[in-house]
Short mmCIF file of N, CA and C and ligand atoms in Angstrom, two decimals:
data_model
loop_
_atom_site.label_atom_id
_atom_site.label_comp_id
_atom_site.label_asym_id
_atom_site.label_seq_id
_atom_site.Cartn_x
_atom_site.Cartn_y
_atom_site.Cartn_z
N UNK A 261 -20.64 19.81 15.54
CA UNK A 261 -19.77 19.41 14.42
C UNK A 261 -18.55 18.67 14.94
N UNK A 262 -18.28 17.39 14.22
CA UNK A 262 -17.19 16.85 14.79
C UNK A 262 -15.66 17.61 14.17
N UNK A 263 -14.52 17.71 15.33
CA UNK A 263 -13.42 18.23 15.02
C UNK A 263 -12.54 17.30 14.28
N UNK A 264 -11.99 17.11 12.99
CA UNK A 264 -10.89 16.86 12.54
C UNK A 264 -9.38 17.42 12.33
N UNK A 265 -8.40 16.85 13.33
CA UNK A 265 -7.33 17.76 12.90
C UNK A 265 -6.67 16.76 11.03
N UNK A 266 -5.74 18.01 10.09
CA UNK A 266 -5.22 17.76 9.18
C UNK A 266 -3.74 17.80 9.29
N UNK A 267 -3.48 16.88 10.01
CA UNK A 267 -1.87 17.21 9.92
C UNK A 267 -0.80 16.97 8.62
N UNK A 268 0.00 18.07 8.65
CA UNK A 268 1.45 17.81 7.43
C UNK A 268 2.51 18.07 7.87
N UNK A 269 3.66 17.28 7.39
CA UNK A 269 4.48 17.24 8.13
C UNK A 269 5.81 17.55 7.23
N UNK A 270 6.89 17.33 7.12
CA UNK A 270 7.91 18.37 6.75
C UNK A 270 8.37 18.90 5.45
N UNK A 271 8.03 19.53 4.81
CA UNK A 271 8.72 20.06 3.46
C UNK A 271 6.72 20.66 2.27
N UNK A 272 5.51 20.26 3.40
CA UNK A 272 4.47 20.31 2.66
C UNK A 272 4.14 21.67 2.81
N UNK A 273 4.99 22.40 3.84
CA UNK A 273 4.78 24.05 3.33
C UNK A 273 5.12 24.14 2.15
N UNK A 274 5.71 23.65 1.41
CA UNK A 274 6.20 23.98 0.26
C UNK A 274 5.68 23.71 -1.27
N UNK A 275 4.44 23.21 -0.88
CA UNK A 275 3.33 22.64 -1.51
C UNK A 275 3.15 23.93 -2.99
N UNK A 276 2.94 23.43 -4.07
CA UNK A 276 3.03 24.95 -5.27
C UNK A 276 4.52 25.01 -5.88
N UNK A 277 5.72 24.87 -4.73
CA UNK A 277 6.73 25.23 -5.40
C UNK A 277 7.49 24.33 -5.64
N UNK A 278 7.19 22.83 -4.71
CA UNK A 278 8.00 21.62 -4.48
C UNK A 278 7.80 20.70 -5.16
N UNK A 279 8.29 20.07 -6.47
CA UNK A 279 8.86 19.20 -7.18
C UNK A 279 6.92 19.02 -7.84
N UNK A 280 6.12 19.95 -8.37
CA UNK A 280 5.13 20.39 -8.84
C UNK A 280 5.19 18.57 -9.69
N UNK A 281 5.91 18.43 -10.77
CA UNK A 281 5.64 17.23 -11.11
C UNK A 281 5.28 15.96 -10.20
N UNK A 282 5.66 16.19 -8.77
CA UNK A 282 5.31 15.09 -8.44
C UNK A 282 3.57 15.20 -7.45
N UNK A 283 3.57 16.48 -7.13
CA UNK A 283 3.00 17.08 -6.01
C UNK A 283 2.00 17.85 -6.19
N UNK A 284 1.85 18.46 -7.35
CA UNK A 284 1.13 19.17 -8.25
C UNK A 284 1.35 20.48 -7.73
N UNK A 285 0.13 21.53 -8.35
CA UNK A 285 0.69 23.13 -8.25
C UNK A 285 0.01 23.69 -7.22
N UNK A 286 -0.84 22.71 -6.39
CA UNK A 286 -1.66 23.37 -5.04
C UNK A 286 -1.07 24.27 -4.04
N UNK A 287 -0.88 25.15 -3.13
CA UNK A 287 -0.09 25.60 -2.54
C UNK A 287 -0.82 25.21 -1.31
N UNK A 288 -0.17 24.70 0.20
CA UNK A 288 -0.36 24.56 1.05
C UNK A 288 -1.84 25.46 1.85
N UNK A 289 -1.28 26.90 1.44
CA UNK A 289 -2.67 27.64 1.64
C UNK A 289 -4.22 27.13 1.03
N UNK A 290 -3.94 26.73 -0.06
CA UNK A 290 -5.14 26.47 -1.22
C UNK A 290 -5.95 25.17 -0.52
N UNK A 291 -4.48 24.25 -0.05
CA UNK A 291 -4.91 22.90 0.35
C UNK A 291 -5.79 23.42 1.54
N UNK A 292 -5.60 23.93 2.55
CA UNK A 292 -5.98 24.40 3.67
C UNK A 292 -7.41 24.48 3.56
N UNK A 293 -7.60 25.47 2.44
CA UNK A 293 -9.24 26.17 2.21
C UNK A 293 -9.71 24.95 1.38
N UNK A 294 -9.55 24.20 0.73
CA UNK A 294 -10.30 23.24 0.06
C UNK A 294 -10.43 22.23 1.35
N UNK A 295 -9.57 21.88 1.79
CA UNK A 295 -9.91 20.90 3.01
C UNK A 295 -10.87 21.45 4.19
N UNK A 296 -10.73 22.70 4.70
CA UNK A 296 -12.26 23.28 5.41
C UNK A 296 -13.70 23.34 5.20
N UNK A 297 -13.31 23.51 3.37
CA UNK A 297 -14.88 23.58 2.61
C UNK A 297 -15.14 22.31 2.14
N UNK A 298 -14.39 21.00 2.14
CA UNK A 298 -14.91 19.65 1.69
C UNK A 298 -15.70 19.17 3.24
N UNK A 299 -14.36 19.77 4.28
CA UNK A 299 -14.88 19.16 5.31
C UNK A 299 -16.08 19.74 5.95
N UNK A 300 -16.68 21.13 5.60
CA UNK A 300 -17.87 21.77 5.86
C UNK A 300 -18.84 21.06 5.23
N UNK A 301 -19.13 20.38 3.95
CA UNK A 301 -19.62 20.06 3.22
C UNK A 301 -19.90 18.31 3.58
N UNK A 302 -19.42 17.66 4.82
CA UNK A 302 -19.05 16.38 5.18
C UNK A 302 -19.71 16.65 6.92
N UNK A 303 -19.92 17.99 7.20
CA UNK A 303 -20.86 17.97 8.59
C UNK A 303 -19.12 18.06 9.89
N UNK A 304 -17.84 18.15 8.97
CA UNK A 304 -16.70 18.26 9.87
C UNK A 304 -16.15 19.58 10.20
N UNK A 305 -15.52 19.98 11.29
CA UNK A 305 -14.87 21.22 11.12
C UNK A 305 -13.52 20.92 11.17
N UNK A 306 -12.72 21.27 10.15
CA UNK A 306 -11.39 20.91 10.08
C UNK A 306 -10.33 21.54 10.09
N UNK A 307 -9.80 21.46 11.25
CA UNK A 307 -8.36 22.24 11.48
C UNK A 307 -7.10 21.89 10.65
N UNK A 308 -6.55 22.43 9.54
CA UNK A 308 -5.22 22.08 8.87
C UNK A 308 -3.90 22.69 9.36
N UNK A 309 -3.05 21.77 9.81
CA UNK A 309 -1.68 22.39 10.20
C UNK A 309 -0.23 22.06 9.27
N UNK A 310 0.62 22.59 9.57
CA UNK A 310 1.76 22.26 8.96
C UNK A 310 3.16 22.34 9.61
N UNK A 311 4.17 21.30 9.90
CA UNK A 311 5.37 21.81 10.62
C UNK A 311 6.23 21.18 9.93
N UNK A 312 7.59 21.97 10.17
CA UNK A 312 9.11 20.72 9.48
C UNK A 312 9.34 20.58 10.95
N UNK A 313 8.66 20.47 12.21
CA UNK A 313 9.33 20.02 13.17
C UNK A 313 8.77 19.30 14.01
N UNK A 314 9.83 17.80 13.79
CA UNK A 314 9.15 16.84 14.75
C UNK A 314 8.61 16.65 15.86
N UNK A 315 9.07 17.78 16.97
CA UNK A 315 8.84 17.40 17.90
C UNK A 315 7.33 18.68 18.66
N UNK A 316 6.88 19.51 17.51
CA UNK A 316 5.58 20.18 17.27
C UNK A 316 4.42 19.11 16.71
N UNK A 317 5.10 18.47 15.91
CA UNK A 317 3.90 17.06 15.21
C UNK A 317 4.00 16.28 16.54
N UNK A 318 4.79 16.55 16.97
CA UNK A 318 4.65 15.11 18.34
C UNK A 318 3.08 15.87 19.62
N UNK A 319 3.67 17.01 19.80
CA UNK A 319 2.76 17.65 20.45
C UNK A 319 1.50 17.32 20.25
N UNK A 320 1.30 17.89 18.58
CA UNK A 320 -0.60 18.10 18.07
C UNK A 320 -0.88 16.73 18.40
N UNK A 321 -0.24 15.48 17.70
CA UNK A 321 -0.66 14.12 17.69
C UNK A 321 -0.96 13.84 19.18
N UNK A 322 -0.15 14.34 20.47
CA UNK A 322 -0.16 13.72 21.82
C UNK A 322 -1.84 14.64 22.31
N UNK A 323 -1.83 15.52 21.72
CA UNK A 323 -2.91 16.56 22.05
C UNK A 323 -4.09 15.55 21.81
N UNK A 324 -4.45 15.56 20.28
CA UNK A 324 -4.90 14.64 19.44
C UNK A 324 -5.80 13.71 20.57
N UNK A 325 -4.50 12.67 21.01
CA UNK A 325 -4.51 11.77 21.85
C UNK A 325 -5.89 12.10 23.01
N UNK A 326 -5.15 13.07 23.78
CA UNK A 326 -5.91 13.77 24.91
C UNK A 326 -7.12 13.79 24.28
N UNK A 327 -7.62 14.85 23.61
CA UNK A 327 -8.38 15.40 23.10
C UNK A 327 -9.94 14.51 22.24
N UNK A 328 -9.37 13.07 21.69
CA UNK A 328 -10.09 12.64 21.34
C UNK A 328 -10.12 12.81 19.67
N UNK A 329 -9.22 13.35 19.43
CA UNK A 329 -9.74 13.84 18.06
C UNK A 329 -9.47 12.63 16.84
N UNK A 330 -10.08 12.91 16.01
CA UNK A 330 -9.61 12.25 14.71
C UNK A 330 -8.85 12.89 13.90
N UNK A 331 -7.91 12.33 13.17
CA UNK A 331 -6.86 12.53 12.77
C UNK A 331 -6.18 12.23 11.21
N UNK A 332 -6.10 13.16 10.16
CA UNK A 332 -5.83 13.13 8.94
C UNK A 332 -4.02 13.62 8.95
N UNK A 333 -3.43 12.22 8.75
CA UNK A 333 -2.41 12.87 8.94
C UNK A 333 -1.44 12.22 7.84
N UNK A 334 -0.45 13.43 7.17
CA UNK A 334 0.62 13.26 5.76
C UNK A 334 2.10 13.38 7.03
N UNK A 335 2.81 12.29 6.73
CA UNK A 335 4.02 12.79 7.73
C UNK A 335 4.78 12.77 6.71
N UNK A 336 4.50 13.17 5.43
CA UNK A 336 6.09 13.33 5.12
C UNK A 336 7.55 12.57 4.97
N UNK A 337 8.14 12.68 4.98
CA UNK A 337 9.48 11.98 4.78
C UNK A 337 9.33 11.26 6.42
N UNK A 338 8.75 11.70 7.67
CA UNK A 338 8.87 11.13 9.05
C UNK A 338 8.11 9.66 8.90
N UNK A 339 7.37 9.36 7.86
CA UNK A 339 6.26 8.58 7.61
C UNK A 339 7.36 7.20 7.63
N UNK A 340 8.71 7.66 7.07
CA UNK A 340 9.29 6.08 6.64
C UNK A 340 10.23 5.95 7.83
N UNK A 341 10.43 6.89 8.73
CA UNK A 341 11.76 6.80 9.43
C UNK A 341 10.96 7.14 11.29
N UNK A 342 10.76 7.75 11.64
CA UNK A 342 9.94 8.19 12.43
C UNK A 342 9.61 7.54 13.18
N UNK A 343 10.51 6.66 14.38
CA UNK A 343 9.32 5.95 15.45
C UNK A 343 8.90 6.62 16.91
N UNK A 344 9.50 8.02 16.46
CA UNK A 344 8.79 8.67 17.82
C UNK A 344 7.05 9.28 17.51
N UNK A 345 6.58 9.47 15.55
CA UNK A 345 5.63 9.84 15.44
C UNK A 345 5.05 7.92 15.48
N UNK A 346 5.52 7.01 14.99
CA UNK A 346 5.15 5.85 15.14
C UNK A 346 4.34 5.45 16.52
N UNK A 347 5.32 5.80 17.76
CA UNK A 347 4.77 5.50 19.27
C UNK A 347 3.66 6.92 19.10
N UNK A 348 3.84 8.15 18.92
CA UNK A 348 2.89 8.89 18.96
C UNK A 348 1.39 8.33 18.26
N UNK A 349 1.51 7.78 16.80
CA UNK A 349 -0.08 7.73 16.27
C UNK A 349 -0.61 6.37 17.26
N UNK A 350 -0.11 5.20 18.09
CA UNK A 350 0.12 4.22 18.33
C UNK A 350 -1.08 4.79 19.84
N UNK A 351 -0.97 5.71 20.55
CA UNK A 351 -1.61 6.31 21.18
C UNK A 351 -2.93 7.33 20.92
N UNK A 352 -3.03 7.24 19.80
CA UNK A 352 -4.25 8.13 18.76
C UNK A 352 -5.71 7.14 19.78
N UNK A 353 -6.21 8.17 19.89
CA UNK A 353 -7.81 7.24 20.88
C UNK A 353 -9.66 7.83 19.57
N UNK A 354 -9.22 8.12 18.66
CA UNK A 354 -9.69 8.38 17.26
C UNK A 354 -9.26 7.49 16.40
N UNK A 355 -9.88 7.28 15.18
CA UNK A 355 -9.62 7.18 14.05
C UNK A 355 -8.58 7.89 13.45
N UNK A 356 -7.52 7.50 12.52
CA UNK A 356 -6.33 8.34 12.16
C UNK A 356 -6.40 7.71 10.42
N UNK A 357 -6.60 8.39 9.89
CA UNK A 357 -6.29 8.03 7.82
C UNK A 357 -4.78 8.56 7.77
N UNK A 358 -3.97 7.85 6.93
CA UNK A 358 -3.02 7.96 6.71
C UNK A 358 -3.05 8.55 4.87
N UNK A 359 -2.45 9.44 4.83
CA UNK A 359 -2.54 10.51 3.16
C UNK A 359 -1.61 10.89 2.73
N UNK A 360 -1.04 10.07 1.36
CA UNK A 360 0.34 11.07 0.97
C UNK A 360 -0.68 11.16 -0.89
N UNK A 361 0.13 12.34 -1.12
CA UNK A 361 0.15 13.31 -2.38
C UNK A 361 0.19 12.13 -3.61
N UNK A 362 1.57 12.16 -3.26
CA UNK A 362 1.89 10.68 -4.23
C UNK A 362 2.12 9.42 -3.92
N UNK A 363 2.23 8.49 -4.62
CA UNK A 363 2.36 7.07 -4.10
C UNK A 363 3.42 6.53 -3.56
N UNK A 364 4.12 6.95 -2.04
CA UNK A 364 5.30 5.98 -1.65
C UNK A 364 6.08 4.67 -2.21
N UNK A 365 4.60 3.33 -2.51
CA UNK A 365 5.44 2.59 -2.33
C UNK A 365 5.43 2.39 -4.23
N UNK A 366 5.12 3.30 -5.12
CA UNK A 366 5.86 2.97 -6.65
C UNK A 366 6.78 3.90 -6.89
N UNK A 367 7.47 4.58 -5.84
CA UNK A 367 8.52 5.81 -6.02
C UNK A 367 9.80 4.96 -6.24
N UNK A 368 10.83 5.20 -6.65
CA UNK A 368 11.79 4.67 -6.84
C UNK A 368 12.99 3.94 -5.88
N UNK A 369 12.67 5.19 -4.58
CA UNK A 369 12.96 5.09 -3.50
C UNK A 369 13.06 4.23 -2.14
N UNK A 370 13.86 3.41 -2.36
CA UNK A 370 13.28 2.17 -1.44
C UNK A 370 12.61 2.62 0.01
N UNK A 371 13.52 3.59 0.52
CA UNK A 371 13.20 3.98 2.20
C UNK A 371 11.60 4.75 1.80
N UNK A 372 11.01 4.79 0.42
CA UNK A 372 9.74 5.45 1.00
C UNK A 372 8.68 4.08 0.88
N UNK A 373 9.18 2.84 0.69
CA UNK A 373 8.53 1.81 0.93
C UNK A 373 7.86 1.13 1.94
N UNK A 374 8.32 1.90 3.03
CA UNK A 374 7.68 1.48 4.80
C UNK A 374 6.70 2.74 5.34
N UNK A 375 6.54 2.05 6.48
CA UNK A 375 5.38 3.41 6.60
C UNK A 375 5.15 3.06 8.38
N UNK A 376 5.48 4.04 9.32
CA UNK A 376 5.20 4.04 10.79
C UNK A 376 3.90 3.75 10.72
N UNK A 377 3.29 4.39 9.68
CA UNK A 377 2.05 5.34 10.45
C UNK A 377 0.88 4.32 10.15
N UNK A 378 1.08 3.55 9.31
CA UNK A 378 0.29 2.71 8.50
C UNK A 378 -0.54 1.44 9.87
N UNK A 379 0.63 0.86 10.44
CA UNK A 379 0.25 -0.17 11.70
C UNK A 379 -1.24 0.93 12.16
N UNK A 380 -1.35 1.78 12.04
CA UNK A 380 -2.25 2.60 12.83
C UNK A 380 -3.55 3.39 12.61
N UNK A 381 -3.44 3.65 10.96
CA UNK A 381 -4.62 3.96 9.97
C UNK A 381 -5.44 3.03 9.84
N UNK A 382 -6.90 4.00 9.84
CA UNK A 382 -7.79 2.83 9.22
C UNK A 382 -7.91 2.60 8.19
N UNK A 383 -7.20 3.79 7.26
CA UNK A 383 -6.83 3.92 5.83
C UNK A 383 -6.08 4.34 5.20
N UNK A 384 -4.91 4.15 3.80
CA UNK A 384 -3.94 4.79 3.60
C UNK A 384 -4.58 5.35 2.54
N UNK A 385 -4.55 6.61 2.13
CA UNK A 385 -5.19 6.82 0.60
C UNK A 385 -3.47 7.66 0.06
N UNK A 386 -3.28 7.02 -0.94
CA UNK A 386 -2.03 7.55 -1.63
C UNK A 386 -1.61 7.67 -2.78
N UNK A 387 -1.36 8.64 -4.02
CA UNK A 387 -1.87 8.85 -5.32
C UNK A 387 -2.80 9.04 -5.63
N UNK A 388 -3.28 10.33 -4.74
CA UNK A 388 -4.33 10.87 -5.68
C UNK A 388 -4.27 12.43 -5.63
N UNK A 389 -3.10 12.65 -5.60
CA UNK A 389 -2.67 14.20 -5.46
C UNK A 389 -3.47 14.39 -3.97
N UNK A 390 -4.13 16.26 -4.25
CA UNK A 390 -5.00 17.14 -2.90
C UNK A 390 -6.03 16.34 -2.87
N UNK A 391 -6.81 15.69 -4.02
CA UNK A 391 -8.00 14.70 -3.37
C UNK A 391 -8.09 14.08 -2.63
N UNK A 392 -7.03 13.32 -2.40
CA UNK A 392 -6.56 11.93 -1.45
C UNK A 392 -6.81 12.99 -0.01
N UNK A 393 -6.87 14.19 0.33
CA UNK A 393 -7.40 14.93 1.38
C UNK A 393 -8.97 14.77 1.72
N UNK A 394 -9.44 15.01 0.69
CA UNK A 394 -10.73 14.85 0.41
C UNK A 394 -11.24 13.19 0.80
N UNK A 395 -10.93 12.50 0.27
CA UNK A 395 -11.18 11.07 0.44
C UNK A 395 -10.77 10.56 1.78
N UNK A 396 -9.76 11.57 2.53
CA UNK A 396 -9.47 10.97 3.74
C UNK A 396 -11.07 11.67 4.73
N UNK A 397 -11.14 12.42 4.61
CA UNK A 397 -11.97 13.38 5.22
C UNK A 397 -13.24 12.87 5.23
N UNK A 398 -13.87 11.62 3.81
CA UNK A 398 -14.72 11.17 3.80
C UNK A 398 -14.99 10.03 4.58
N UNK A 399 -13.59 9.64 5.02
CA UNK A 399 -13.22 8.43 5.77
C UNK A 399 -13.90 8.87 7.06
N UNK A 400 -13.44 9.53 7.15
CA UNK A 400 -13.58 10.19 8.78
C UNK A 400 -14.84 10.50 9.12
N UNK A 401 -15.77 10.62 8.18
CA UNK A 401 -17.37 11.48 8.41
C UNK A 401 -18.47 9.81 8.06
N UNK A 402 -17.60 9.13 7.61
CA UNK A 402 -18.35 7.79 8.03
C UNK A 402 -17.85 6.87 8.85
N UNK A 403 -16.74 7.42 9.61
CA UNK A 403 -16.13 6.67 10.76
C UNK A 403 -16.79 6.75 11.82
C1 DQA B 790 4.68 12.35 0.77
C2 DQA B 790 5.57 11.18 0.31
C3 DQA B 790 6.82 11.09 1.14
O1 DQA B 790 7.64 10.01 0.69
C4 DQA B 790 7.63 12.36 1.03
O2 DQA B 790 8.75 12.29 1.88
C5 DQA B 790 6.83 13.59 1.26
C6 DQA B 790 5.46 13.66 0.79
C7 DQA B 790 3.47 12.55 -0.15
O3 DQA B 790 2.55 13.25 0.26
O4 DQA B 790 3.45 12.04 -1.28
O5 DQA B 790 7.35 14.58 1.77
O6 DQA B 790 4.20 12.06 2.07
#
């Protein structure tokens, strides 16, 4: 079975309680088990993680690296600002999908209009809530 890691990155522990209108009511745990059983169901075994700390996402991603792995990864607010995870995915020796919840670039927000991580995905899937997990995962099992 091929290994997929699921990386998330800062404030997605908070997944259920965090701004639900935008994010919906999934809780990080829930996401976890739906992403193991889509990815069981896809021939993947999928490891899901979560940190608010950059320099733990720097680790898994450099691991990643080593390791060979492919890579589903939400960075979070690091996604627009971030060029130490930028040089990190930049070294990814896998496939890497890039996945946010909601849609960055129709948020109101100008700074969520850029994206490190993007130069580096073979795909961004964004707005489609916990599915966009799912759809990344499918990426990956025909990659
Ligand atoms: C996010 C979008 C980012 O702009 C934001 O900082 C997040 C979550 C998403 O999944 O929609 O924390 O990556």
């Amino acid at each position: 079975m091929t290994k997929v890691l699921v990386l998330n990155g800062p404030n997605l522990g908070r997944l259920g309680k965090r701004q639900p209108e935008i994010y919906g009511h999934t809780t990080h745990a829930e996401l976890a088990e739906l992403c193991t059983g889509w990815g069981a169901d896809l021939g993947l075994e999928v490891e899901v993680r979560q940190t608010n700390h950059e320099g733990q996402m720097l680790d898994w991603l450099n691991a990643a690296a080593d390791d060979g792995l492919p890579v589903v990864l939400n960075a979070a607010a690091w996604t627009h600002y971030s060029y130490a995870i930028f040089d990190a995915c930049a070294q990814l020796t896998a496939p890497l999908v890039e996945v946010h919840i909601s849609d960055p670039h129709q948020r109101p927000e100008e700074f969520r209009h850029t994206s490190v991580v993007t130069p580096y995905a073979v795909e961004v899937i964004a707005g489609h809530g916990i599915d966009g997990y799912r759809m990344a995962l499918e990426v990956l099992a025909r990659a």
